[in-house]
Short mmCIF file of C-alpha atoms in Angstrom, two decimals:
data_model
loop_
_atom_site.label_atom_id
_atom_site.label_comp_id
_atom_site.label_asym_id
_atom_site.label_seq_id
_atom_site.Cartn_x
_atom_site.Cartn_y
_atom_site.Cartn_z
CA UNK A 153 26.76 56.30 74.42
CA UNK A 154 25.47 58.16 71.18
CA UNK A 155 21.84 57.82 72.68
CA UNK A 156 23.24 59.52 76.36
CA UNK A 157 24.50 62.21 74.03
CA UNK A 158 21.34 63.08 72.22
CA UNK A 159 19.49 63.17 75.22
CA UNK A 160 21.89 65.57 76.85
CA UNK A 161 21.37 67.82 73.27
CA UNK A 162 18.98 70.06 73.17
CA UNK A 163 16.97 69.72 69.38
CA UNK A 164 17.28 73.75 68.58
CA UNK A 165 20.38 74.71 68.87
CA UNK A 166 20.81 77.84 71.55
CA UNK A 167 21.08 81.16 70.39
CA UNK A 168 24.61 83.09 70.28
CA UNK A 169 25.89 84.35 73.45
CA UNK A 170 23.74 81.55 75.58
CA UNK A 171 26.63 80.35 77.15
CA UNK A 172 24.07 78.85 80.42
CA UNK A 173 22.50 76.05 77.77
CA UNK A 174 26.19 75.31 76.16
CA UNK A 175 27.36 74.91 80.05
CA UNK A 176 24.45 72.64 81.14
CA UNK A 177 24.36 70.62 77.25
CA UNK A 178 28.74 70.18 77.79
CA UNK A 179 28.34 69.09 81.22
CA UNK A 180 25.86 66.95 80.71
CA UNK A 181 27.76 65.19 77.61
CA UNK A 182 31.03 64.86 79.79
CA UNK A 183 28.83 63.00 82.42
CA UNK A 184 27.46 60.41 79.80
CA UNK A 185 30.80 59.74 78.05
CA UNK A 186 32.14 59.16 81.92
CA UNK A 187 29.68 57.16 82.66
CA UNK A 188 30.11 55.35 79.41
CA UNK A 189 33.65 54.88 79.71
CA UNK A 190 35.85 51.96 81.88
CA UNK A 191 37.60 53.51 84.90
CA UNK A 192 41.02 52.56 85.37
CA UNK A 193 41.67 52.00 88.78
CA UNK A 194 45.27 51.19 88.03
CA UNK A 195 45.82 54.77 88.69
CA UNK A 196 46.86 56.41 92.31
CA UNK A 197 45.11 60.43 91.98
CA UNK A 198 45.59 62.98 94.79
CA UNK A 199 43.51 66.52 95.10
CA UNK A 200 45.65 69.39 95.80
CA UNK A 201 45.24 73.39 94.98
CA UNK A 202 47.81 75.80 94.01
CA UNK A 203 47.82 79.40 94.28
CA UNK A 204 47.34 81.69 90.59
CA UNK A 205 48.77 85.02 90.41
CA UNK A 206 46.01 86.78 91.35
CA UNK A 207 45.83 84.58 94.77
CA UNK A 208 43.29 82.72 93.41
CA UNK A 209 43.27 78.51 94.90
CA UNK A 210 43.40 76.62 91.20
CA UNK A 211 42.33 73.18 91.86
CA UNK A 212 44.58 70.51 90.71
CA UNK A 213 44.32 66.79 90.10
CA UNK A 214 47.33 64.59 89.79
CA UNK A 215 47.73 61.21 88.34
CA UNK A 216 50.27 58.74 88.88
CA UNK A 217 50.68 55.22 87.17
CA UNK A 218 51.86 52.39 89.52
CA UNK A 219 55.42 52.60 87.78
CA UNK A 220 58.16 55.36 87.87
CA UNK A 221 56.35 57.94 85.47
CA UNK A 222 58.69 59.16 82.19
CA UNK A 223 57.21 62.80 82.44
CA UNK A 224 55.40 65.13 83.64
CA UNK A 225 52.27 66.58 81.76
CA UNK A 226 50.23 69.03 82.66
CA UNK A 227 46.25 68.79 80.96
CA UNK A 228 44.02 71.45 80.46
CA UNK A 229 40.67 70.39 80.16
CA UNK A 230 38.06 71.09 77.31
CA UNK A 231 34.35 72.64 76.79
CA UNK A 232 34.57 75.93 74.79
CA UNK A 233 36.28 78.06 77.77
CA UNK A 234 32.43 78.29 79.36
CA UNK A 235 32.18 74.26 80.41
CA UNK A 236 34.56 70.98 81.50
CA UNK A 237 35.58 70.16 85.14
CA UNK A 238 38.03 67.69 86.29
CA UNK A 239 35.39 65.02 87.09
CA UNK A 240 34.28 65.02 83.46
CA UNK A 241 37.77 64.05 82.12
CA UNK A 242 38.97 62.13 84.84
CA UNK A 243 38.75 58.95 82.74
CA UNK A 244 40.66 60.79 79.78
CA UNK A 245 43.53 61.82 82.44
CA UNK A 246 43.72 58.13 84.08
CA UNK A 247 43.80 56.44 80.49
CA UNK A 248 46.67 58.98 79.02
CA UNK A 249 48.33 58.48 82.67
CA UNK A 250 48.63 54.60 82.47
CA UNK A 251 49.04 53.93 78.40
CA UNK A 252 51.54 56.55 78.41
CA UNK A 253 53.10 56.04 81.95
CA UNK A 254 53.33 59.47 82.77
CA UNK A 255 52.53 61.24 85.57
CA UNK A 256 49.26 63.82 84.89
CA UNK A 257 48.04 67.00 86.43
CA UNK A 258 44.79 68.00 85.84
CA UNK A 259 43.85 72.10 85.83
CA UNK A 260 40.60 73.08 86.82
CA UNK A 261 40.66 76.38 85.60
CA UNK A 262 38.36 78.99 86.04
CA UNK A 263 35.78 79.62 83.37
CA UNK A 264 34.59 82.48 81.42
CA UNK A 265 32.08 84.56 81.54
CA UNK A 266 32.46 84.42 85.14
CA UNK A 267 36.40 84.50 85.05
CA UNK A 268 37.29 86.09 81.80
CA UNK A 269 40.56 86.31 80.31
CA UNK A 270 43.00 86.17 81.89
CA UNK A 271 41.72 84.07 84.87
CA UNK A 272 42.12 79.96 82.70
CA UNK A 273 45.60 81.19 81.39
CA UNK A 274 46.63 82.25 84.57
CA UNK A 275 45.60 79.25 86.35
CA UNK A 276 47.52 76.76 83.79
CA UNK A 277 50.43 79.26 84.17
CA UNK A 278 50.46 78.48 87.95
CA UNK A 279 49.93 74.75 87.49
CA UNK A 280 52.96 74.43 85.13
CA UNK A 281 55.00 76.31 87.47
CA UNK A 282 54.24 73.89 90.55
CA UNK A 283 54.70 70.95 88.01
CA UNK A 284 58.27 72.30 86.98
CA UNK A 285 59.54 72.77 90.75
CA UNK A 286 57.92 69.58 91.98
CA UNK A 287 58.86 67.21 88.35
CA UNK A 288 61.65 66.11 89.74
CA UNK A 289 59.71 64.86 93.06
CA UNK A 290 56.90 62.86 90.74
CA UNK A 291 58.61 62.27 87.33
CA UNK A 292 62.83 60.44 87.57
CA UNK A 293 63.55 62.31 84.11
CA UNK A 294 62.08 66.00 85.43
CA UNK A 295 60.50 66.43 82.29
CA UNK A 296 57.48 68.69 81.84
CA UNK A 297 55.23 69.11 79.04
CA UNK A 298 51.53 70.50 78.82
CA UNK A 299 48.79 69.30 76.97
CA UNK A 300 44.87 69.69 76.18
CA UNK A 301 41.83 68.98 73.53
CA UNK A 302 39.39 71.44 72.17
CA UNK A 303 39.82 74.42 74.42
CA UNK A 304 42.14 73.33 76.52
CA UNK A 305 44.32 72.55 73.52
CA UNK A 306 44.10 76.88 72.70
CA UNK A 307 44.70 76.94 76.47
CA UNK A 308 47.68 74.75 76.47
CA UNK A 309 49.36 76.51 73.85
CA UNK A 310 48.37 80.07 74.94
CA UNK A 311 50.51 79.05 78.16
CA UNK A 312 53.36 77.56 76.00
CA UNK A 313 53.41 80.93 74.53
CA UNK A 314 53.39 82.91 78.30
CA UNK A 315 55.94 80.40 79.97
CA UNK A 316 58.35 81.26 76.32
CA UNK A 317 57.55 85.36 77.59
CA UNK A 318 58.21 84.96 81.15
CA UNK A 319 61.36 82.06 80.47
CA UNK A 320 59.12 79.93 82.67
CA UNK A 321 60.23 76.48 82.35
CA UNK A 322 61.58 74.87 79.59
CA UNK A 323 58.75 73.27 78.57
CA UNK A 324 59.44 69.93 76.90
CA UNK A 325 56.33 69.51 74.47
CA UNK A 326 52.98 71.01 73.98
CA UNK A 327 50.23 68.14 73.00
CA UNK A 328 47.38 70.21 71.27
CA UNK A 329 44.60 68.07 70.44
CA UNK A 330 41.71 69.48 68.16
CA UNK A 331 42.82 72.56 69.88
CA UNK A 332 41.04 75.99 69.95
CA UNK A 333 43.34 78.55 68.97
CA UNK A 334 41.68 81.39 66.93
CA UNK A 335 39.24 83.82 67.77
CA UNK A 336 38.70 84.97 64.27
CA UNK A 337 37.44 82.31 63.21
CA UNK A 338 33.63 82.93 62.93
CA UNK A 339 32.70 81.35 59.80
CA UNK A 340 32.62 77.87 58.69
CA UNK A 341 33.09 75.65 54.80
CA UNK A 342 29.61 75.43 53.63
CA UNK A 343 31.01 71.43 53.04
CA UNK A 344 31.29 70.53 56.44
CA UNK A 345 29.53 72.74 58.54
CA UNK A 346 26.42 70.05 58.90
CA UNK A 347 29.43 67.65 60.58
CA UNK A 348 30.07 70.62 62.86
CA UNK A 349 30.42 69.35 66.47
CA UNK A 350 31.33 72.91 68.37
CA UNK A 351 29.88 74.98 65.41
CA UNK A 352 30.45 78.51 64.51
CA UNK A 353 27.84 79.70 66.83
CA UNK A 354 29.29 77.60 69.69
CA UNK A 355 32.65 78.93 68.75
CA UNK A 356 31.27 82.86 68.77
CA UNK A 357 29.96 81.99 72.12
CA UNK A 358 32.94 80.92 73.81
CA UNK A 359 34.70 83.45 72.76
CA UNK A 360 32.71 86.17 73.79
CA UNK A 361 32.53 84.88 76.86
CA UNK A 362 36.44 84.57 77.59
CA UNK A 363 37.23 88.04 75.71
CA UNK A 364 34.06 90.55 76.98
CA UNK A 365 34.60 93.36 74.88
CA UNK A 366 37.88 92.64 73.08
CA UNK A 367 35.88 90.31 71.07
CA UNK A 368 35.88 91.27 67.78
CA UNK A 369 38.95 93.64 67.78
CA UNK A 370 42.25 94.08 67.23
CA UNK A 371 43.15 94.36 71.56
CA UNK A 372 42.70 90.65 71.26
CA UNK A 373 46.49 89.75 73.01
CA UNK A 374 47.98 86.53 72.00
CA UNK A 375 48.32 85.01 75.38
CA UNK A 376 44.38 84.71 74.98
CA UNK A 377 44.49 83.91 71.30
CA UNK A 378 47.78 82.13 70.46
CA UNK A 379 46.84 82.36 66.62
CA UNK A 380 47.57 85.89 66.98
CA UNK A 381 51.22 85.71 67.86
CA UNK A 382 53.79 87.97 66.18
CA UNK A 383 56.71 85.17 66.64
CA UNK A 384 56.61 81.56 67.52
CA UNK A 385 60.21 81.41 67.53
CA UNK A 386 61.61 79.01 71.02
CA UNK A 387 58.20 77.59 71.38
CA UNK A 388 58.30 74.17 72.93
CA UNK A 389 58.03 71.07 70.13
CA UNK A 390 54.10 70.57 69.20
CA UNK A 391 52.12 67.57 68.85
CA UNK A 392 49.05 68.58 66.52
CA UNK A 393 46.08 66.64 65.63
CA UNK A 394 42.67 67.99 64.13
CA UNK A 395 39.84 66.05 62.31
CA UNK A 396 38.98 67.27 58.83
CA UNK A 397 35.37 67.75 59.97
CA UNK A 398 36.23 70.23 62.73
CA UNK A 399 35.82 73.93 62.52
CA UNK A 400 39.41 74.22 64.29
CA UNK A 401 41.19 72.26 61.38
CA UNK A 402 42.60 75.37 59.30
CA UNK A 403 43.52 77.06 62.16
CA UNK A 404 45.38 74.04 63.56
CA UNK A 405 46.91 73.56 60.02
CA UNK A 406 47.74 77.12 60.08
CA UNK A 407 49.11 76.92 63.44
CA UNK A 408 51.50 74.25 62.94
CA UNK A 409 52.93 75.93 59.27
CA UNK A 410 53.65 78.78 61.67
CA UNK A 411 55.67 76.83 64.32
CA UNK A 412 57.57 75.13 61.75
CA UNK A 413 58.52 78.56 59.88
CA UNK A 414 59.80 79.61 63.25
CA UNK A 415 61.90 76.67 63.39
CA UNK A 416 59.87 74.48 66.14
CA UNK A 417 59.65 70.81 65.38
CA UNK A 418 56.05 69.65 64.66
CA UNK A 419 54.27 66.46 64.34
CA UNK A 420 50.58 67.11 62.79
CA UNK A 421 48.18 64.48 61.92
CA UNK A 422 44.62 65.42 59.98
CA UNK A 423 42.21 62.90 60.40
CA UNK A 424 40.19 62.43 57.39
CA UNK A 425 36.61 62.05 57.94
CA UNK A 426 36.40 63.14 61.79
CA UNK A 427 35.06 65.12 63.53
CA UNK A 428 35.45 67.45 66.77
CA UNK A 429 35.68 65.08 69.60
CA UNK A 430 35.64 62.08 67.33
CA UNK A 431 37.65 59.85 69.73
CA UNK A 432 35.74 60.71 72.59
CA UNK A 433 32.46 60.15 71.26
CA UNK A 434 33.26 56.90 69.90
CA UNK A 435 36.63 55.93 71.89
CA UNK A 436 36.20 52.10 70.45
CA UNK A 437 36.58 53.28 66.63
CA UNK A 438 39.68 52.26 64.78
CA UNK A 439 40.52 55.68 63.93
CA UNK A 440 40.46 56.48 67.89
CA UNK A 441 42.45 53.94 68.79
CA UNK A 442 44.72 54.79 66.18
CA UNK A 443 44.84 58.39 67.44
CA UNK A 444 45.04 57.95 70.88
CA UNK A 445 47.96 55.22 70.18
CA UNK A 446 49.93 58.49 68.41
CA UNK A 447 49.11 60.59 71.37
CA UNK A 448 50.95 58.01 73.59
CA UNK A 449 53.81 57.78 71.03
CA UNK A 450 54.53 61.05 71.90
CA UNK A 451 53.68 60.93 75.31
CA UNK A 452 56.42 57.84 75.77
CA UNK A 453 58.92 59.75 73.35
CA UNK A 454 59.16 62.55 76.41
#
């Protein structure tokens, strides 16, 4: 797996603002780890689209364990808001879909630069939407939460903090998983920057790409960058999980110190010694398992 990895890598890293070689390097890593990884067949999925509020056709994936599902839970997909598709995570979805016995909708939402903001939020926004008129059709308890890693994760909880605005919902939990949630953050611990997975340059990158020319100022809203939020206050309970390694861990920390000043219930593990997209890149590691096994806690406790 680490070998289909490296040769997916390019050996000089691509310059700021080349989004094309992130995209193609991304893709190409999501392709070996789903090749790499055991496909659960235990799993019924169905294709569907749903409409965004711009008109736009969002496609949607939705996975259903053999058993009457507990919840609902809508995942947003990761790749730095410029890469990820629903056939590179489809193994994640159908794992978190049968350990957890919930039933799983996949967003594939558009990407930056191509779609800037606020075309991904939107499209999550629409998918959680469908999920809470339709729960009760797919999930006994009608129970709907949203969850996402990496980018999706800043995704996930940027549309937490829109469905809170628009009293869309209630939304039961939001499961933010090394989650990208700051677009300030631009510089890096001298300590672990050589463990960097999604470095600072990756990071820049991304976020150019989603914001155009609100980069780097202060028109940055916080349905694109959750981090900026004025109040957190009636945000949905958080499930929070960052490796030490990983450029996102302040901000996570950060993140969930704000929720819980604004009186939202928060469960937040730091992994010591990983990385970003430790359990993904070697899914067979005891501290994987041991993370994924919390994820499904949480999952089940829905």
């Amino acid at each position: 797996m680490v070998g289909a990895i490296a040769a997916a890598t390019p050996q000089t890293p691509p310059a700021i603002g080349d989004w094309q070689t992130r995209r193609a390097t991304i893709d190409s890593v999501y392709g070996a780890l789903a090749a790499a990884a055991a496909r659960d067949d235990r799993i019924e999925a169905a294709d569907f689209t749903v409409p965004s509020s711009d008109g736009h056709a969002v496609p949607l994936r939705m996975y259903k364990p053999t058993h009457a599902p507990n919840a609902l839970v809508v995942y947003v997909h990761g790749g730095g808001l410029i890469a990820g598709s629903l056939d590179g995570y489809d193994h994640v979805c159908r794992r978190y879909a049968s350990e957890a016995g919930v039933a799983l909708i996949a967003v594939d939402y558009r990407l930056a630069p191509e779609s800037p903001f606020p075309g991904a939020v939107d499209d999550c926004v629409a998918a959680v939407e469908w999920a809470i008129r339709h729960a009760a059709e797919h999930a006994p308890g009608a129970r709907v939460a949203i969850m996402g890693d990496s980018a999706g994760g800043g995704l996930a909880a940027a549309t937490a903090l829109v469905c809170r605005d628009r009293q869309i919902g209630p939304l039961a939990a939001q499961i933010l998983v090394y989650p990208m949630l700051d677009d300030r953050t631009a510089i890096a611990d001298s300590a672990i920057e050589p463990f960097l997975a999604w470095s600072v340059a990756d990071n820049i990158t991304g976020w150019q790409a989603y914001l155009g020319e609100r980069y780097g100022t202060d028109e940055v809203p916080a349905s694109a960058s959750v981090a900026r939020a004025d109040s957190l206050h009636d945000m949905p309970s958080a499930y929070l999980e960052v490796g030490q390694l990983d450029l996102f861990c302040a901000e996570t920390v950060t993140y969930a110190e704000r929720l819980m000043e604004h009186g939202v219930a928060v469960h937040l593990s730091v992994r010591p010694g990983a990385i970003h997209g430790f359990d993904q890149f070697a899914p067979g590691s005891g501290l994987a398992r041991h993370a994924f096994a919390d994820r499904v806690a949480f999952l089940q406790s829905l």
